[in-house]
mmCIF file with all atom_site columns, C-alpha atoms in Angstrom:
data_model
loop_
_atom_site.group_PDB
_atom_site.id
_atom_site.type_symbol
_atom_site.label_atom_id
_atom_site.label_alt_id
_atom_site.label_comp_id
_atom_site.label_asym_id
_atom_site.label_entity_id
_atom_site.label_seq_id
_atom_site.pdbx_PDB_ins_code
_atom_site.Cartn_x
_atom_site.Cartn_y
_atom_site.Cartn_z
_atom_site.occupancy
_atom_site.B_iso_or_equiv
_atom_site.pdbx_formal_charge
_atom_site.auth_seq_id
_atom_site.auth_comp_id
_atom_site.auth_asym_id
_atom_site.auth_atom_id
_atom_site.pdbx_PDB_model_num
ATOM 1   C CA . UNK A 1 1   ? 41.315 -103.578 118.497 1.00 96.00 ? 1   UNK A CA 1
ATOM 2   C CA . UNK A 1 2   ? 42.416 -106.087 115.875 1.00 97.00 ? 2   UNK A CA 1
ATOM 3   C CA . UNK A 1 3   ? 40.437 -109.235 115.243 1.00 98.00 ? 3   UNK A CA 1
ATOM 4   C CA . UNK A 1 4   ? 41.266 -111.984 112.779 1.00 98.00 ? 4   UNK A CA 1
ATOM 5   C CA . UNK A 1 5   ? 38.105 -113.349 111.234 1.00 98.00 ? 5   UNK A CA 1
ATOM 6   C CA . UNK A 1 6   ? 38.124 -116.038 108.566 1.00 97.00 ? 6   UNK A CA 1
ATOM 7   C CA . UNK A 1 7   ? 41.792 -115.355 107.873 1.00 97.00 ? 7   UNK A CA 1
ATOM 8   C CA . UNK A 1 8   ? 41.458 -111.592 107.490 1.00 98.00 ? 8   UNK A CA 1
ATOM 9   C CA . UNK A 1 9   ? 42.620 -109.111 110.117 1.00 98.00 ? 9   UNK A CA 1
ATOM 10  C CA . UNK A 1 10  ? 40.143 -106.319 110.870 1.00 98.00 ? 10  UNK A CA 1
ATOM 11  C CA . UNK A 1 11  ? 40.683 -103.146 112.880 1.00 98.00 ? 11  UNK A CA 1
ATOM 12  C CA . UNK A 1 12  ? 37.508 -102.380 114.813 1.00 98.00 ? 12  UNK A CA 1
ATOM 13  C CA . UNK A 1 13  ? 36.759 -99.393  117.039 1.00 97.00 ? 13  UNK A CA 1
ATOM 14  C CA . UNK A 1 14  ? 34.474 -100.940 119.632 1.00 97.00 ? 14  UNK A CA 1
ATOM 15  C CA . UNK A 1 15  ? 33.963 -101.405 123.344 1.00 97.00 ? 15  UNK A CA 1
ATOM 16  C CA . UNK A 1 16  ? 36.170 -104.373 124.296 1.00 97.00 ? 16  UNK A CA 1
ATOM 17  C CA . UNK A 1 17  ? 33.248 -105.908 126.192 1.00 98.00 ? 17  UNK A CA 1
ATOM 18  C CA . UNK A 1 18  ? 30.927 -105.866 123.177 1.00 98.00 ? 18  UNK A CA 1
ATOM 19  C CA . UNK A 1 19  ? 29.738 -109.425 122.497 1.00 98.00 ? 19  UNK A CA 1
ATOM 20  C CA . UNK A 1 20  ? 31.574 -110.888 119.545 1.00 98.00 ? 20  UNK A CA 1
ATOM 21  C CA . UNK A 1 21  ? 28.249 -111.624 117.879 1.00 98.00 ? 21  UNK A CA 1
ATOM 22  C CA . UNK A 1 22  ? 27.537 -107.912 117.461 1.00 98.00 ? 22  UNK A CA 1
ATOM 23  C CA . UNK A 1 23  ? 31.058 -107.220 116.217 1.00 98.00 ? 23  UNK A CA 1
ATOM 24  C CA . UNK A 1 24  ? 30.637 -109.879 113.553 1.00 98.00 ? 24  UNK A CA 1
ATOM 25  C CA . UNK A 1 25  ? 27.120 -108.918 112.522 1.00 98.00 ? 25  UNK A CA 1
ATOM 26  C CA . UNK A 1 26  ? 27.039 -105.133 112.969 1.00 98.00 ? 26  UNK A CA 1
ATOM 27  C CA . UNK A 1 27  ? 30.643 -104.053 112.493 1.00 98.00 ? 27  UNK A CA 1
ATOM 28  C CA . UNK A 1 28  ? 31.948 -106.630 109.994 1.00 98.00 ? 28  UNK A CA 1
ATOM 29  C CA . UNK A 1 29  ? 28.601 -107.405 108.282 1.00 98.00 ? 29  UNK A CA 1
ATOM 30  C CA . UNK A 1 30  ? 29.093 -111.161 108.627 1.00 98.00 ? 30  UNK A CA 1
ATOM 31  C CA . UNK A 1 31  ? 25.454 -112.049 109.201 1.00 97.00 ? 31  UNK A CA 1
ATOM 32  C CA . UNK A 1 32  ? 25.738 -115.831 108.925 1.00 96.00 ? 32  UNK A CA 1
ATOM 33  C CA . UNK A 1 33  ? 26.192 -116.068 112.683 1.00 98.00 ? 33  UNK A CA 1
ATOM 34  C CA . UNK A 1 34  ? 22.707 -115.774 114.173 1.00 97.00 ? 34  UNK A CA 1
ATOM 35  C CA . UNK A 1 35  ? 21.311 -114.248 117.342 1.00 97.00 ? 35  UNK A CA 1
ATOM 36  C CA . UNK A 1 36  ? 19.104 -116.788 119.068 1.00 96.00 ? 36  UNK A CA 1
ATOM 37  C CA . UNK A 1 37  ? 18.532 -116.684 122.806 1.00 96.00 ? 37  UNK A CA 1
ATOM 38  C CA . UNK A 1 38  ? 21.296 -114.257 123.780 1.00 96.00 ? 38  UNK A CA 1
ATOM 39  C CA . UNK A 1 39  ? 22.154 -116.436 126.750 1.00 97.00 ? 39  UNK A CA 1
ATOM 40  C CA . UNK A 1 40  ? 24.310 -119.151 125.212 1.00 96.00 ? 40  UNK A CA 1
ATOM 41  C CA . UNK A 1 41  ? 21.575 -121.780 125.474 1.00 96.00 ? 41  UNK A CA 1
ATOM 42  C CA . UNK A 1 42  ? 20.522 -122.331 121.851 1.00 97.00 ? 42  UNK A CA 1
ATOM 43  C CA . UNK A 1 43  ? 23.826 -122.394 119.941 1.00 98.00 ? 43  UNK A CA 1
ATOM 44  C CA . UNK A 1 44  ? 22.608 -120.341 116.968 1.00 97.00 ? 44  UNK A CA 1
ATOM 45  C CA . UNK A 1 45  ? 25.606 -118.017 117.412 1.00 98.00 ? 45  UNK A CA 1
ATOM 46  C CA . UNK A 1 46  ? 28.265 -120.750 117.498 1.00 98.00 ? 46  UNK A CA 1
ATOM 47  C CA . UNK A 1 47  ? 31.611 -119.782 115.986 1.00 98.00 ? 47  UNK A CA 1
ATOM 48  C CA . UNK A 1 48  ? 35.127 -121.157 116.374 1.00 98.00 ? 48  UNK A CA 1
ATOM 49  C CA . UNK A 1 49  ? 37.846 -119.459 118.393 1.00 98.00 ? 49  UNK A CA 1
ATOM 50  C CA . UNK A 1 50  ? 41.121 -121.185 117.604 1.00 97.00 ? 50  UNK A CA 1
ATOM 51  C CA . UNK A 1 51  ? 39.060 -124.142 116.429 1.00 96.00 ? 51  UNK A CA 1
ATOM 52  C CA . UNK A 1 52  ? 36.934 -124.447 119.564 1.00 97.00 ? 52  UNK A CA 1
ATOM 53  C CA . UNK A 1 53  ? 33.183 -123.904 119.344 1.00 97.00 ? 53  UNK A CA 1
ATOM 54  C CA . UNK A 1 54  ? 32.121 -120.816 121.301 1.00 97.00 ? 54  UNK A CA 1
ATOM 55  C CA . UNK A 1 55  ? 28.911 -118.863 121.766 1.00 98.00 ? 55  UNK A CA 1
ATOM 56  C CA . UNK A 1 56  ? 29.469 -115.469 120.165 1.00 98.00 ? 56  UNK A CA 1
ATOM 57  C CA . UNK A 1 57  ? 26.594 -113.913 122.132 1.00 98.00 ? 57  UNK A CA 1
ATOM 58  C CA . UNK A 1 58  ? 28.446 -114.491 125.408 1.00 97.00 ? 58  UNK A CA 1
ATOM 59  C CA . UNK A 1 59  ? 32.029 -113.929 124.269 1.00 98.00 ? 59  UNK A CA 1
ATOM 60  C CA . UNK A 1 60  ? 33.409 -110.410 124.775 1.00 98.00 ? 60  UNK A CA 1
ATOM 61  C CA . UNK A 1 61  ? 35.384 -109.128 121.799 1.00 98.00 ? 61  UNK A CA 1
ATOM 62  C CA . UNK A 1 62  ? 38.492 -108.672 123.960 1.00 98.00 ? 62  UNK A CA 1
ATOM 63  C CA . UNK A 1 63  ? 38.570 -112.441 124.492 1.00 98.00 ? 63  UNK A CA 1
ATOM 64  C CA . UNK A 1 64  ? 39.054 -112.969 120.742 1.00 98.00 ? 64  UNK A CA 1
ATOM 65  C CA . UNK A 1 65  ? 42.130 -110.746 120.345 1.00 98.00 ? 65  UNK A CA 1
ATOM 66  C CA . UNK A 1 66  ? 45.112 -112.761 119.042 1.00 97.00 ? 66  UNK A CA 1
ATOM 67  C CA . UNK A 1 67  ? 42.847 -115.720 118.277 1.00 98.00 ? 67  UNK A CA 1
ATOM 68  C CA . UNK A 1 68  ? 41.543 -117.071 114.994 1.00 98.00 ? 68  UNK A CA 1
ATOM 69  C CA . UNK A 1 69  ? 37.820 -116.494 114.637 1.00 98.00 ? 69  UNK A CA 1
ATOM 70  C CA . UNK A 1 70  ? 35.984 -118.674 112.143 1.00 98.00 ? 70  UNK A CA 1
ATOM 71  C CA . UNK A 1 71  ? 32.365 -118.022 111.229 1.00 98.00 ? 71  UNK A CA 1
ATOM 72  C CA . UNK A 1 72  ? 30.063 -119.960 108.923 1.00 97.00 ? 72  UNK A CA 1
ATOM 73  C CA . UNK A 1 73  ? 31.302 -117.710 106.100 1.00 97.00 ? 73  UNK A CA 1
ATOM 74  C CA . UNK A 1 74  ? 34.808 -119.019 106.745 1.00 97.00 ? 74  UNK A CA 1
ATOM 75  C CA . UNK A 1 75  ? 33.946 -122.702 107.013 1.00 94.00 ? 75  UNK A CA 1
ATOM 76  C CA . UNK A 1 76  ? 34.613 -123.087 103.279 1.00 92.00 ? 76  UNK A CA 1
ATOM 77  C CA . UNK A 1 77  ? 35.159 -120.594 100.509 1.00 86.00 ? 77  UNK A CA 1
ATOM 78  C CA . UNK A 1 78  ? 32.521 -121.989 98.159  1.00 90.00 ? 78  UNK A CA 1
ATOM 79  C CA . UNK A 1 79  ? 30.142 -123.753 100.544 1.00 89.00 ? 79  UNK A CA 1
ATOM 80  C CA . UNK A 1 80  ? 31.706 -127.081 99.695  1.00 92.00 ? 80  UNK A CA 1
ATOM 81  C CA . UNK A 1 81  ? 32.768 -128.242 103.143 1.00 94.00 ? 81  UNK A CA 1
ATOM 82  C CA . UNK A 1 82  ? 31.813 -131.945 103.510 1.00 95.00 ? 82  UNK A CA 1
ATOM 83  C CA . UNK A 1 83  ? 29.300 -130.968 106.203 1.00 96.00 ? 83  UNK A CA 1
ATOM 84  C CA . UNK A 1 84  ? 27.670 -128.358 103.999 1.00 96.00 ? 84  UNK A CA 1
ATOM 85  C CA . UNK A 1 85  ? 27.415 -130.905 101.185 1.00 96.00 ? 85  UNK A CA 1
ATOM 86  C CA . UNK A 1 86  ? 25.951 -133.498 103.563 1.00 97.00 ? 86  UNK A CA 1
ATOM 87  C CA . UNK A 1 87  ? 23.482 -130.901 104.884 1.00 97.00 ? 87  UNK A CA 1
ATOM 88  C CA . UNK A 1 88  ? 22.203 -130.420 101.338 1.00 96.00 ? 88  UNK A CA 1
ATOM 89  C CA . UNK A 1 89  ? 22.227 -134.132 100.532 1.00 96.00 ? 89  UNK A CA 1
ATOM 90  C CA . UNK A 1 90  ? 20.185 -134.974 103.634 1.00 96.00 ? 90  UNK A CA 1
ATOM 91  C CA . UNK A 1 91  ? 17.833 -131.976 103.372 1.00 96.00 ? 91  UNK A CA 1
ATOM 92  C CA . UNK A 1 92  ? 18.752 -130.909 106.876 1.00 96.00 ? 92  UNK A CA 1
ATOM 93  C CA . UNK A 1 93  ? 17.587 -127.276 106.981 1.00 94.00 ? 93  UNK A CA 1
ATOM 94  C CA . UNK A 1 94  ? 13.950 -126.540 107.535 1.00 93.00 ? 94  UNK A CA 1
ATOM 95  C CA . UNK A 1 95  ? 13.539 -122.935 108.636 1.00 94.00 ? 95  UNK A CA 1
ATOM 96  C CA . UNK A 1 96  ? 17.345 -122.744 108.602 1.00 91.00 ? 96  UNK A CA 1
ATOM 97  C CA . UNK A 1 97  ? 17.789 -120.308 111.456 1.00 93.00 ? 97  UNK A CA 1
ATOM 98  C CA . UNK A 1 98  ? 19.921 -122.549 113.671 1.00 96.00 ? 98  UNK A CA 1
ATOM 99  C CA . UNK A 1 99  ? 21.847 -124.188 110.865 1.00 96.00 ? 99  UNK A CA 1
ATOM 100 C CA . UNK A 1 100 ? 24.999 -122.062 110.874 1.00 96.00 ? 100 UNK A CA 1
ATOM 101 C CA . UNK A 1 101 ? 25.466 -122.785 114.580 1.00 98.00 ? 101 UNK A CA 1
ATOM 102 C CA . UNK A 1 102 ? 24.713 -126.463 114.016 1.00 98.00 ? 102 UNK A CA 1
ATOM 103 C CA . UNK A 1 103 ? 27.300 -126.625 111.228 1.00 97.00 ? 103 UNK A CA 1
ATOM 104 C CA . UNK A 1 104 ? 29.956 -124.883 113.304 1.00 98.00 ? 104 UNK A CA 1
ATOM 105 C CA . UNK A 1 105 ? 29.469 -127.279 116.229 1.00 98.00 ? 105 UNK A CA 1
ATOM 106 C CA . UNK A 1 106 ? 29.537 -130.253 113.857 1.00 97.00 ? 106 UNK A CA 1
ATOM 107 C CA . UNK A 1 107 ? 32.706 -128.958 112.154 1.00 97.00 ? 107 UNK A CA 1
ATOM 108 C CA . UNK A 1 108 ? 34.438 -128.634 115.515 1.00 97.00 ? 108 UNK A CA 1
ATOM 109 C CA . UNK A 1 109 ? 33.410 -132.209 116.340 1.00 97.00 ? 109 UNK A CA 1
ATOM 110 C CA . UNK A 1 110 ? 34.786 -133.638 113.085 1.00 95.00 ? 110 UNK A CA 1
ATOM 111 C CA . UNK A 1 111 ? 37.988 -131.645 113.443 1.00 94.00 ? 111 UNK A CA 1
ATOM 112 C CA . UNK A 1 112 ? 38.737 -133.379 116.738 1.00 94.00 ? 112 UNK A CA 1
ATOM 113 C CA . UNK A 1 113 ? 37.024 -136.714 116.045 1.00 95.00 ? 113 UNK A CA 1
ATOM 114 C CA . UNK A 1 114 ? 36.987 -137.857 112.415 1.00 93.00 ? 114 UNK A CA 1
ATOM 115 C CA . UNK A 1 115 ? 34.923 -140.938 113.182 1.00 94.00 ? 115 UNK A CA 1
ATOM 116 C CA . UNK A 1 116 ? 32.358 -139.944 115.813 1.00 96.00 ? 116 UNK A CA 1
ATOM 117 C CA . UNK A 1 117 ? 29.926 -142.427 117.295 1.00 96.00 ? 117 UNK A CA 1
ATOM 118 C CA . UNK A 1 118 ? 26.258 -141.538 117.696 1.00 95.00 ? 118 UNK A CA 1
ATOM 119 C CA . UNK A 1 119 ? 26.894 -140.703 121.326 1.00 97.00 ? 119 UNK A CA 1
ATOM 120 C CA . UNK A 1 120 ? 29.855 -138.508 120.317 1.00 97.00 ? 120 UNK A CA 1
ATOM 121 C CA . UNK A 1 121 ? 27.539 -136.638 117.928 1.00 97.00 ? 121 UNK A CA 1
ATOM 122 C CA . UNK A 1 122 ? 24.840 -136.342 120.589 1.00 97.00 ? 122 UNK A CA 1
ATOM 123 C CA . UNK A 1 123 ? 27.373 -134.996 123.082 1.00 97.00 ? 123 UNK A CA 1
ATOM 124 C CA . UNK A 1 124 ? 28.822 -132.441 120.683 1.00 97.00 ? 124 UNK A CA 1
ATOM 125 C CA . UNK A 1 125 ? 25.462 -131.213 119.426 1.00 97.00 ? 125 UNK A CA 1
ATOM 126 C CA . UNK A 1 126 ? 23.498 -131.158 122.688 1.00 96.00 ? 126 UNK A CA 1
ATOM 127 C CA . UNK A 1 127 ? 23.898 -127.401 123.063 1.00 95.00 ? 127 UNK A CA 1
ATOM 128 C CA . UNK A 1 128 ? 22.481 -126.588 119.633 1.00 97.00 ? 128 UNK A CA 1
ATOM 129 C CA . UNK A 1 129 ? 18.720 -126.330 119.582 1.00 97.00 ? 129 UNK A CA 1
ATOM 130 C CA . UNK A 1 130 ? 16.523 -126.640 116.496 1.00 96.00 ? 130 UNK A CA 1
ATOM 131 C CA . UNK A 1 131 ? 12.953 -125.402 116.738 1.00 94.00 ? 131 UNK A CA 1
ATOM 132 C CA . UNK A 1 132 ? 12.038 -127.479 113.685 1.00 95.00 ? 132 UNK A CA 1
ATOM 133 C CA . UNK A 1 133 ? 13.338 -130.730 115.191 1.00 95.00 ? 133 UNK A CA 1
ATOM 134 C CA . UNK A 1 134 ? 15.704 -131.680 112.388 1.00 96.00 ? 134 UNK A CA 1
ATOM 135 C CA . UNK A 1 135 ? 17.939 -133.622 114.777 1.00 96.00 ? 135 UNK A CA 1
ATOM 136 C CA . UNK A 1 136 ? 17.696 -137.007 112.972 1.00 97.00 ? 136 UNK A CA 1
ATOM 137 C CA . UNK A 1 137 ? 18.733 -135.398 109.668 1.00 97.00 ? 137 UNK A CA 1
ATOM 138 C CA . UNK A 1 138 ? 21.541 -133.492 111.401 1.00 97.00 ? 138 UNK A CA 1
ATOM 139 C CA . UNK A 1 139 ? 22.910 -136.747 112.845 1.00 97.00 ? 139 UNK A CA 1
ATOM 140 C CA . UNK A 1 140 ? 22.725 -138.490 109.456 1.00 97.00 ? 140 UNK A CA 1
ATOM 141 C CA . UNK A 1 141 ? 24.486 -135.586 107.757 1.00 98.00 ? 141 UNK A CA 1
ATOM 142 C CA . UNK A 1 142 ? 27.301 -135.540 110.317 1.00 98.00 ? 142 UNK A CA 1
ATOM 143 C CA . UNK A 1 143 ? 27.785 -139.290 109.895 1.00 97.00 ? 143 UNK A CA 1
ATOM 144 C CA . UNK A 1 144 ? 27.775 -138.937 106.105 1.00 96.00 ? 144 UNK A CA 1
ATOM 145 C CA . UNK A 1 145 ? 30.292 -136.079 106.224 1.00 96.00 ? 145 UNK A CA 1
ATOM 146 C CA . UNK A 1 146 ? 32.570 -138.146 108.449 1.00 95.00 ? 146 UNK A CA 1
ATOM 147 C CA . UNK A 1 147 ? 32.464 -141.019 105.950 1.00 93.00 ? 147 UNK A CA 1
ATOM 148 C CA . UNK A 1 148 ? 33.038 -138.676 103.001 1.00 88.00 ? 148 UNK A CA 1
ATOM 149 C CA . UNK A 1 149 ? 35.983 -137.078 104.742 1.00 81.00 ? 149 UNK A CA 1
ATOM 150 C CA . UNK A 1 150 ? 37.455 -140.461 105.666 1.00 75.00 ? 150 UNK A CA 1
ATOM 151 C CA . UNK A 1 151 ? 37.049 -141.707 102.074 1.00 72.00 ? 151 UNK A CA 1
ATOM 152 C CA . UNK A 1 152 ? 38.734 -138.562 100.721 1.00 73.00 ? 152 UNK A CA 1
ATOM 153 C CA . UNK A 1 153 ? 41.626 -138.997 103.148 1.00 73.00 ? 153 UNK A CA 1
ATOM 154 C CA . UNK A 1 154 ? 42.113 -142.618 102.023 1.00 72.00 ? 154 UNK A CA 1
ATOM 155 C CA . UNK A 1 155 ? 41.999 -141.584 98.358  1.00 74.00 ? 155 UNK A CA 1
ATOM 156 C CA . UNK A 1 156 ? 44.495 -138.764 98.960  1.00 73.00 ? 156 UNK A CA 1
ATOM 157 C CA . UNK A 1 157 ? 46.823 -141.073 100.894 1.00 74.00 ? 157 UNK A CA 1
ATOM 158 C CA . UNK A 1 158 ? 46.694 -143.653 98.073  1.00 75.00 ? 158 UNK A CA 1
ATOM 159 C CA . UNK A 1 159 ? 47.456 -140.934 95.508  1.00 77.00 ? 159 UNK A CA 1
ATOM 160 C CA . UNK A 1 160 ? 50.445 -139.753 97.563  1.00 79.00 ? 160 UNK A CA 1
ATOM 161 C CA . UNK A 1 161 ? 51.768 -143.318 97.802  1.00 79.00 ? 161 UNK A CA 1
ATOM 162 C CA . UNK A 1 162 ? 51.478 -143.717 94.026  1.00 80.00 ? 162 UNK A CA 1
ATOM 163 C CA . UNK A 1 163 ? 53.347 -140.447 93.489  1.00 83.00 ? 163 UNK A CA 1
ATOM 164 C CA . UNK A 1 164 ? 56.099 -141.498 95.870  1.00 83.00 ? 164 UNK A CA 1
ATOM 165 C CA . UNK A 1 165 ? 56.475 -144.969 94.263  1.00 80.00 ? 165 UNK A CA 1
#
């Protein structure tokens, strides 16, 4: 079976019903995606399939064939995604266990809604649990990343206009 993970195609010899989480962690050694509850309730295993947040613990590998899988390792090459920077700036992680799933859900939110309201953030993040209770810092970081991204887009647009003039 071929799976495309973080832009690289991998040939894996596995049971097609194996949860994607175990393919990522055990077969491909991408351990950033975490095992939490195993029932899709906590969100620690959140990845993107064609840009949509999914629970890797519940998703059979066969479901990911011919789709783009993105894990926390693929969110940015150097850990410089605006969300990752905001996470650091706002000291979001405490124990850190849920953070890769939190970041993947937040990235999916910002990809579809560049200027989310607090209720948009609450709605997108409701399925990601944090035992340490870092929710207020998570919300601040998502808001900060949205503003940073919007500011960068304005700066880039202004630079393009200057180049075209």
